[in-house]
C-alpha positions as a Python dict, from the first residue, in 0.01 Angstrom:
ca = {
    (1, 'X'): (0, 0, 0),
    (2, 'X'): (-20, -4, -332),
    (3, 'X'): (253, -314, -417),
    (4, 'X'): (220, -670, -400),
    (5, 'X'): (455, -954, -272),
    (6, 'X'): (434, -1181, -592),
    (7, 'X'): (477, -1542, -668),
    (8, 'X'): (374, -1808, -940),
    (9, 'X'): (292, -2141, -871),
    (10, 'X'): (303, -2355, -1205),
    (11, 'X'): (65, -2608, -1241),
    (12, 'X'): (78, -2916, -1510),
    (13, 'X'): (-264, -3057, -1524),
    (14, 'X'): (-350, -2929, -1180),
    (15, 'X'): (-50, -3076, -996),
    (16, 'X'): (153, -2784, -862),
    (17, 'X'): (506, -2857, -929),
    (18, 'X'): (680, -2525, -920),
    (19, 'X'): (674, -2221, -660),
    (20, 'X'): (889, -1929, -754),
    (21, 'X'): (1043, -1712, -497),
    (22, 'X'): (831, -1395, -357),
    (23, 'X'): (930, -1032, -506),
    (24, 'X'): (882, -806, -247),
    (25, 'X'): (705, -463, -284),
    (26, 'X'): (633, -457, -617),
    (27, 'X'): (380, -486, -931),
    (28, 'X'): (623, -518, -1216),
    (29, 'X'): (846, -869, -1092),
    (30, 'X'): (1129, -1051, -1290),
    (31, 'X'): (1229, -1378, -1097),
    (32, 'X'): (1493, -1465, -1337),
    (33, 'X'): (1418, -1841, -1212),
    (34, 'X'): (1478, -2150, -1452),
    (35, 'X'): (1328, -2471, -1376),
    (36, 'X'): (1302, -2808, -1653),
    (37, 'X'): (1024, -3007, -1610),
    (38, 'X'): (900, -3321, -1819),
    (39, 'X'): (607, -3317, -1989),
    (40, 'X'): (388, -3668, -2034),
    (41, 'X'): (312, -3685, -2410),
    (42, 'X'): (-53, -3668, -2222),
    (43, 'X'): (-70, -3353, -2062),
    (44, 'X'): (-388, -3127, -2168),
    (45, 'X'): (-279, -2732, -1962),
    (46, 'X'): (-4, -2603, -1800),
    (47, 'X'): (-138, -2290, -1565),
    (48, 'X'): (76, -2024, -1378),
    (49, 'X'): (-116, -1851, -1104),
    (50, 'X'): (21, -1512, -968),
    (51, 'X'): (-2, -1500, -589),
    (52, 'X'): (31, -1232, -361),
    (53, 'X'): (194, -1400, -77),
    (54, 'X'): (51, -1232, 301),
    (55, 'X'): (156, -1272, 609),
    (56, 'X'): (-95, -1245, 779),
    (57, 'X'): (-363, -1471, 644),
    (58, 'X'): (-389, -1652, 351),
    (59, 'X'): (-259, -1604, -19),
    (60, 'X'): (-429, -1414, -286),
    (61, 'X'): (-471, -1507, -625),
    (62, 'X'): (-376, -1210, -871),
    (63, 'X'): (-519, -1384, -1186),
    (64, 'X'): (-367, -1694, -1383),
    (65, 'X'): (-261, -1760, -1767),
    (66, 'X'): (-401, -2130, -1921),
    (67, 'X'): (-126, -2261, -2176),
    (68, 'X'): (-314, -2510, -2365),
    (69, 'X'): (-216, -2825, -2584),
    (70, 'X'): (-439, -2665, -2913),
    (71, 'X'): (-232, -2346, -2764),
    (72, 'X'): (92, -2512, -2843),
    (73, 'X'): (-54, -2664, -3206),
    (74, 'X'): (-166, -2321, -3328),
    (75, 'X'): (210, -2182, -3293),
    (76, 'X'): (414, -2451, -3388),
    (77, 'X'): (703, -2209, -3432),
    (78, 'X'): (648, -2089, -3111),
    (79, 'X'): (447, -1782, -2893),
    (80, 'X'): (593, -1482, -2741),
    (81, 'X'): (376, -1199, -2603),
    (82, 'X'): (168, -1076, -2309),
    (83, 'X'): (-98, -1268, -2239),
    (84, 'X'): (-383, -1125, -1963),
    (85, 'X'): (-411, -1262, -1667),
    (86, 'X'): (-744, -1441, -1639),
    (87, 'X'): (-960, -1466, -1315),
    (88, 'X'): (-949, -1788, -1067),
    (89, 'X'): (-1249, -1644, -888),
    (90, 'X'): (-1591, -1506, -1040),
    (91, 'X'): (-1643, -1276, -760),
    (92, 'X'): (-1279, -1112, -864),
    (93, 'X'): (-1171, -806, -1047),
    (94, 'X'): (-800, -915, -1279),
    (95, 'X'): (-590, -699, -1382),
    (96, 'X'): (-275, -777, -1522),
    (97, 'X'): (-61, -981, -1717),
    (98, 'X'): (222, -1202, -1841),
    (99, 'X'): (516, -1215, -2103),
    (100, 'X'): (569, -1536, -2202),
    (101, 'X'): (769, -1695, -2447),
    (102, 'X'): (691, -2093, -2542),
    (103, 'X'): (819, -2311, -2794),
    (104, 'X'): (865, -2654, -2858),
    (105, 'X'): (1206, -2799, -2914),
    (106, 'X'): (1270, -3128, -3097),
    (107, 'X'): (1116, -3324, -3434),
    (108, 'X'): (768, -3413, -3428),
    (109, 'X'): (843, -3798, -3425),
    (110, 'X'): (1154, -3743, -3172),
    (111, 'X'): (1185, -3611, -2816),
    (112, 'X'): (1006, -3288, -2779),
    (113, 'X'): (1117, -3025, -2561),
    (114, 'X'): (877, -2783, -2447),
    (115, 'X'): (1019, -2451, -2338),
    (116, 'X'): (797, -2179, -2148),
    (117, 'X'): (988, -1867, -2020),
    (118, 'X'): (779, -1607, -1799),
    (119, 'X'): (1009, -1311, -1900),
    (120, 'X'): (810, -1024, -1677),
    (121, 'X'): (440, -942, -1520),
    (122, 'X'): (267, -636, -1442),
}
């Protein structure tokens, strides 16, 4: 039809912990969604995968973006641009992609707060 039903699923490590809501029809989404999550000082990736919820049978995956710990220590001030949307599956064509805006909040020796704010996709 020529839209998608989008979702993100946020992943820390490979645990799921968040599921946006769907956005019907479209290929250009803005949940508007806030969530705060805590990080162990251990984590290695957070990942948000783009779904395409269906009815009918199961999910698609659209693509995903990787946010890295040596991500995070290469912009210490902070990132904000789109970032492509990267394939879960070999056999896939991705296209697409992801404004994000991260930062960590807080002193180095202190409570850090990491912030990561998916403004828009298309």
């Amino acid at each position: 039809t020529g839209s998608s039903d989008p979702y993100c699923i946020v992943k820390i490590d490979d645990e799921a912990i968040i599921r946006t809501a769907t956005v019907w029809k479209t290929l250009s989404p803005f949940w508007g969604e806030e969530y705060e999550v805590h990080l162990q000082p251990s984590f290695h990736s957070i990942s948000i995968y783009v779904m395409d919820e269906d009815a009918l049978s199961r999910d698609d995956v659209i693509g995903k973006v990787c946010i890295t710990r040596d991500m995070l220590a290469e912009h210490p001030k902070g990132y904000s641009g789109w970032v492509s949307l990267s394939e879960v599956d070999p056999d896939e064509e991705v296209q697409g992609e992801i404004h994000l805006r991260v930062e960590v909040q807080g002193s180095p020796g202190g409570r850090q707060l990491l912030c990561c704010t998916v403004l828009e996709a298309r």
